[in-house]
PDB file of C-alpha atoms in Angstrom:
ATOM      1  CA  MET A   1      73.744 -25.870 -16.621  1.00  0.00           C
ATOM      2  CA  GLY A   2      71.732 -29.086 -16.253  1.00  0.00           C
ATOM      3  CA  LEU A   3      72.699 -32.692 -16.734  1.00  0.00           C
ATOM      4  CA  VAL A   4      72.524 -34.343 -20.166  1.00  0.00           C
ATOM      5  CA  ALA A   5      71.451 -37.907 -20.940  1.00  0.00           C
ATOM      6  CA  VAL A   6      74.200 -40.149 -22.283  1.00  0.00           C
ATOM      7  CA  GLU A   7      72.211 -43.385 -22.635  1.00  0.00           C
ATOM      8  CA  SER A   8      68.952 -44.875 -21.476  1.00  0.00           C
ATOM      9  CA  TYR A   9      68.250 -48.403 -20.235  1.00  0.00           C
ATOM     10  CA  ASN A  10      65.085 -50.450 -19.798  1.00  0.00           C
ATOM     11  CA  HIS A  11      66.586 -52.633 -17.079  1.00  0.00           C
ATOM     12  CA  PRO A  12      67.937 -51.123 -13.841  1.00  0.00           C
ATOM     13  CA  ILE A  13      70.793 -53.639 -13.614  1.00  0.00           C
ATOM     14  CA  ASP A  14      72.182 -52.499 -16.975  1.00  0.00           C
ATOM     15  CA  ALA A  15      71.938 -48.872 -15.848  1.00  0.00           C
ATOM     16  CA  TYR A  16      73.792 -49.635 -12.604  1.00  0.00           C
ATOM     17  CA  LEU A  17      76.569 -51.473 -14.464  1.00  0.00           C
ATOM     18  CA  ALA A  18      77.087 -48.482 -16.768  1.00  0.00           C
ATOM     19  CA  LYS A  19      76.900 -46.097 -13.805  1.00  0.00           C
ATOM     20  CA  GLY A  20      79.537 -48.109 -11.968  1.00  0.00           C
ATOM     21  CA  ARG A  21      81.824 -48.086 -14.991  1.00  0.00           C
ATOM     22  CA  LEU A  22      81.587 -44.291 -15.324  1.00  0.00           C
ATOM     23  CA  GLU A  23      82.062 -43.685 -11.606  1.00  0.00           C
ATOM     24  CA  THR A  24      85.123 -45.949 -11.659  1.00  0.00           C
ATOM     25  CA  GLU A  25      86.539 -43.659 -14.342  1.00  0.00           C
ATOM     26  CA  GLY A  26      85.854 -40.615 -12.127  1.00  0.00           C
ATOM     27  CA  ILE A  27      82.738 -39.308 -13.875  1.00  0.00           C
ATOM     28  CA  PRO A  28      79.840 -38.394 -11.546  1.00  0.00           C
ATOM     29  CA  VAL A  29      76.552 -39.931 -12.751  1.00  0.00           C
ATOM     30  CA  PHE A  30      72.866 -39.461 -11.976  1.00  0.00           C
ATOM     31  CA  LEU A  31      70.196 -42.033 -12.870  1.00  0.00           C
ATOM     32  CA  ALA A  32      66.857 -40.442 -13.775  1.00  0.00           C
ATOM     33  CA  SER A  33      63.574 -42.405 -13.425  1.00  0.00           C
ATOM     34  CA  GLU A  34      65.274 -45.411 -11.834  1.00  0.00           C
ATOM     35  CA  HIS A  35      62.789 -45.625  -8.964  1.00  0.00           C
ATOM     36  CA  HIS A  36      59.813 -45.343 -11.320  1.00  0.00           C
ATOM     37  CA  VAL A  37      61.100 -48.276 -13.339  1.00  0.00           C
ATOM     38  CA  TRP A  38      61.844 -50.350 -10.213  1.00  0.00           C
ATOM     39  CA  MET A  39      58.291 -49.783  -8.973  1.00  0.00           C
ATOM     40  CA  ASN A  40      56.507 -50.348 -12.275  1.00  0.00           C
ATOM     41  CA  TRP A  41      58.649 -51.799 -15.035  1.00  0.00           C
ATOM     42  CA  SER A  42      55.934 -51.302 -17.666  1.00  0.00           C
ATOM     43  CA  TYR A  43      56.458 -47.530 -17.374  1.00  0.00           C
ATOM     44  CA  ALA A  44      60.055 -47.840 -18.544  1.00  0.00           C
ATOM     45  CA  GLN A  45      59.234 -47.239 -22.210  1.00  0.00           C
ATOM     46  CA  ALA A  46      56.837 -44.384 -21.473  1.00  0.00           C
ATOM     47  CA  LEU A  47      59.439 -42.599 -19.355  1.00  0.00           C
ATOM     48  CA  GLY A  48      62.201 -43.139 -21.893  1.00  0.00           C
ATOM     49  CA  GLY A  49      63.891 -45.743 -19.732  1.00  0.00           C
ATOM     50  CA  ILE A  50      66.369 -45.099 -16.963  1.00  0.00           C
ATOM     51  CA  GLN A  51      68.441 -42.201 -18.203  1.00  0.00           C
ATOM     52  CA  LEU A  52      72.130 -42.082 -17.394  1.00  0.00           C
ATOM     53  CA  ARG A  53      72.919 -38.384 -16.996  1.00  0.00           C
ATOM     54  CA  VAL A  54      76.249 -36.584 -16.681  1.00  0.00           C
ATOM     55  CA  SER A  55      77.394 -32.965 -16.736  1.00  0.00           C
ATOM     56  CA  PRO A  56      77.891 -31.496 -20.229  1.00  0.00           C
ATOM     57  CA  GLN A  57      81.691 -31.233 -19.805  1.00  0.00           C
ATOM     58  CA  ASN A  58      81.872 -35.018 -19.163  1.00  0.00           C
ATOM     59  CA  LEU A  59      79.589 -35.982 -22.056  1.00  0.00           C
ATOM     60  CA  THR A  60      82.210 -36.964 -24.655  1.00  0.00           C
ATOM     61  CA  ALA A  61      84.335 -38.859 -22.151  1.00  0.00           C
ATOM     62  CA  ALA A  62      81.259 -40.716 -20.882  1.00  0.00           C
ATOM     63  CA  GLN A  63      80.223 -41.627 -24.432  1.00  0.00           C
ATOM     64  CA  GLU A  64      83.686 -43.039 -25.179  1.00  0.00           C
ATOM     65  CA  ILE A  65      83.786 -45.047 -21.937  1.00  0.00           C
ATOM     66  CA  LEU A  66      80.292 -46.455 -22.508  1.00  0.00           C
ATOM     67  CA  LYS A  67      81.187 -47.341 -26.092  1.00  0.00           C
ATOM     68  CA  MET A  68      84.178 -49.331 -24.815  1.00  0.00           C
ATOM     69  CA  HIS A  69      82.016 -50.824 -22.036  1.00  0.00           C
ATOM     70  CA  ASN A  70      79.325 -51.970 -24.499  1.00  0.00           C
ATOM     71  CA  GLN A  71      81.924 -53.493 -26.840  1.00  0.00           C
ATOM     72  CA  GLY A  72      83.424 -55.536 -23.987  1.00  0.00           C
ATOM     73  CA  GLU A  73      86.820 -53.875 -24.036  1.00  0.00           C
ATOM     74  CA  TYR A  74      87.032 -53.933 -20.224  1.00  0.00           C
ATOM     75  CA  GLU A  75      86.637 -57.723 -20.034  1.00  0.00           C
ATOM     76  CA  PRO A  76      90.395 -58.499 -20.253  1.00  0.00           C
ATOM     77  CA  LEU A  77      90.988 -56.098 -17.354  1.00  0.00           C
ATOM     78  CA  LEU A  78      88.276 -57.864 -15.355  1.00  0.00           C
ATOM     79  CA  ASN A  79      89.880 -61.233 -16.062  1.00  0.00           C
ATOM     80  CA  GLU A  80      93.254 -59.845 -14.994  1.00  0.00           C
ATOM     81  CA  ILE A  81      91.896 -58.549 -11.679  1.00  0.00           C
ATOM     82  CA  PHE A  82      89.727 -61.628 -10.986  1.00  0.00           C
ATOM     83  CA  PRO A  83      91.531 -64.608 -12.582  1.00  0.00           C
ATOM     84  CA  GLU A  84      89.518 -67.080 -10.503  1.00  0.00           C
ATOM     85  CA  ILE A  85      86.327 -66.281 -12.442  1.00  0.00           C
ATOM     86  CA  ASP A  86      85.609 -69.339 -14.541  1.00  0.00           C
ATOM     87  CA  THR A  87      84.528 -68.435 -18.054  1.00  0.00           C
ATOM     88  CA  LYS A  88      83.112 -71.111 -20.286  1.00  0.00           C
ATOM     89  CA  ASN A  89      84.712 -71.548 -23.680  1.00  0.00           C
ATOM     90  CA  CYS A  90      83.821 -73.833 -26.545  1.00  0.00           C
ATOM     91  CA  PRO A  91      85.899 -77.016 -26.202  1.00  0.00           C
ATOM     92  CA  ASN A  92      86.223 -77.161 -29.993  1.00  0.00           C
ATOM     93  CA  CYS A  93      87.364 -73.637 -30.983  1.00  0.00           C
ATOM     94  CA  ASN A  94      87.861 -71.935 -27.554  1.00  0.00           C
ATOM     95  CA  ALA A  95      85.369 -69.126 -28.392  1.00  0.00           C
ATOM     96  CA  ASN A  96      83.484 -67.581 -25.491  1.00  0.00           C
ATOM     97  CA  SER A  97      80.314 -66.594 -27.381  1.00  0.00           C
ATOM     98  CA  TYR A  98      77.696 -69.289 -27.003  1.00  0.00           C
ATOM     99  CA  VAL A  99      73.993 -69.803 -26.348  1.00  0.00           C
ATOM    100  CA  SER A 100      72.821 -71.997 -23.476  1.00  0.00           C
ATOM    101  CA  LYS A 101      69.471 -73.672 -23.277  1.00  0.00           C
ATOM    102  CA  PHE A 102      67.768 -76.022 -20.903  1.00  0.00           C
ATOM    103  CA  PRO A 103      66.862 -79.233 -22.818  1.00  0.00           C
ATOM    104  CA  LEU A 104      63.097 -79.566 -23.366  1.00  0.00           C
ATOM    105  CA  HIS A 105      62.942 -83.177 -22.235  1.00  0.00           C
ATOM    106  CA  ARG A 106      64.419 -82.149 -18.880  1.00  0.00           C
ATOM    107  CA  LEU A 107      61.929 -79.316 -18.629  1.00  0.00           C
ATOM    108  CA  PHE A 108      59.111 -81.790 -19.252  1.00  0.00           C
ATOM    109  CA  PHE A 109      60.552 -84.156 -16.636  1.00  0.00           C
ATOM    110  CA  THR A 110      60.816 -81.276 -14.148  1.00  0.00           C
ATOM    111  CA  LEU A 111      57.193 -80.268 -14.726  1.00  0.00           C
ATOM    112  CA  VAL A 112      56.053 -83.859 -14.313  1.00  0.00           C
ATOM    113  CA  SER A 113      58.062 -84.188 -11.117  1.00  0.00           C
ATOM    114  CA  PHE A 114      56.290 -81.131  -9.681  1.00  0.00           C
ATOM    115  CA  THR A 115      52.959 -82.883 -10.099  1.00  0.00           C
ATOM    116  CA  VAL A 116      54.279 -85.898  -8.210  1.00  0.00           C
ATOM    117  CA  ALA A 117      55.806 -83.601  -5.558  1.00  0.00           C
ATOM    118  CA  VAL A 118      59.310 -84.798  -6.355  1.00  0.00           C
ATOM    119  CA  VAL A 119      61.593 -82.146  -7.756  1.00  0.00           C
ATOM    120  CA  LEU A 120      64.607 -83.524  -9.559  1.00  0.00           C
ATOM    121  CA  LEU A 121      66.332 -80.661 -11.303  1.00  0.00           C
ATOM    122  CA  SER A 122      69.150 -81.368 -13.685  1.00  0.00           C
ATOM    123  CA  LYS A 123      72.379 -79.404 -13.390  1.00  0.00           C
ATOM    124  CA  ARG A 124      73.525 -80.182 -16.907  1.00  0.00           C
ATOM    125  CA  THR A 125      73.028 -77.448 -19.454  1.00  0.00           C
ATOM    126  CA  LEU A 126      73.475 -77.674 -23.209  1.00  0.00           C
ATOM    127  CA  HIS A 127      75.782 -74.955 -24.627  1.00  0.00           C
ATOM    128  CA  THR A 128      76.090 -74.087 -28.324  1.00  0.00           C
ATOM    129  CA  CYS A 129      79.058 -72.104 -29.656  1.00  0.00           C
ATOM    130  CA  GLN A 130      77.939 -69.180 -31.826  1.00  0.00           C
ATOM    131  CA  GLN A 131      81.080 -69.317 -33.949  1.00  0.00           C
ATOM    132  CA  CYS A 132      81.563 -72.993 -34.823  1.00  0.00           C
ATOM    133  CA  ASN A 133      78.121 -74.380 -33.776  1.00  0.00           C
ATOM    134  CA  HIS A 134      79.781 -77.015 -31.538  1.00  0.00           C
ATOM    135  CA  LYS A 135      77.506 -78.347 -28.768  1.00  0.00           C
ATOM    136  CA  TRP A 136      78.586 -79.529 -25.318  1.00  0.00           C
ATOM    137  CA  LYS A 137      77.176 -80.150 -21.857  1.00  0.00           C
ATOM    138  CA  ASP A 138      78.528 -79.296 -18.439  1.00  0.00           C
TER     139      ASP A 138
END
């Protein structure tokens, strides 16, 4: 019997992360159309994305693992294995869901500096917590 598609991805990196998670759990995986998407990303939608395929007997286990993977349930295990990874948390409420943006005035300054042939990039980024709306820079 042939392989069945569990999920499909538009970006190869996402497909490889899911593939790695399933292979870590002992489920053999095949990625269909990955090379087509690498060569011409605009074909991703027409091809149905990069399809993550498994054998039919592994389908339900793969769906459960990918559900847990997509919900972030493996993150505590990752933090336990690699405690040196520095995760940013909101200094106000300690949440780790935030949006980062490069301030527009620094973008303008960077563009102006390119015209003068002096590139002065800023390392400070503005972070905004998605839970309490607190803003901070690092």
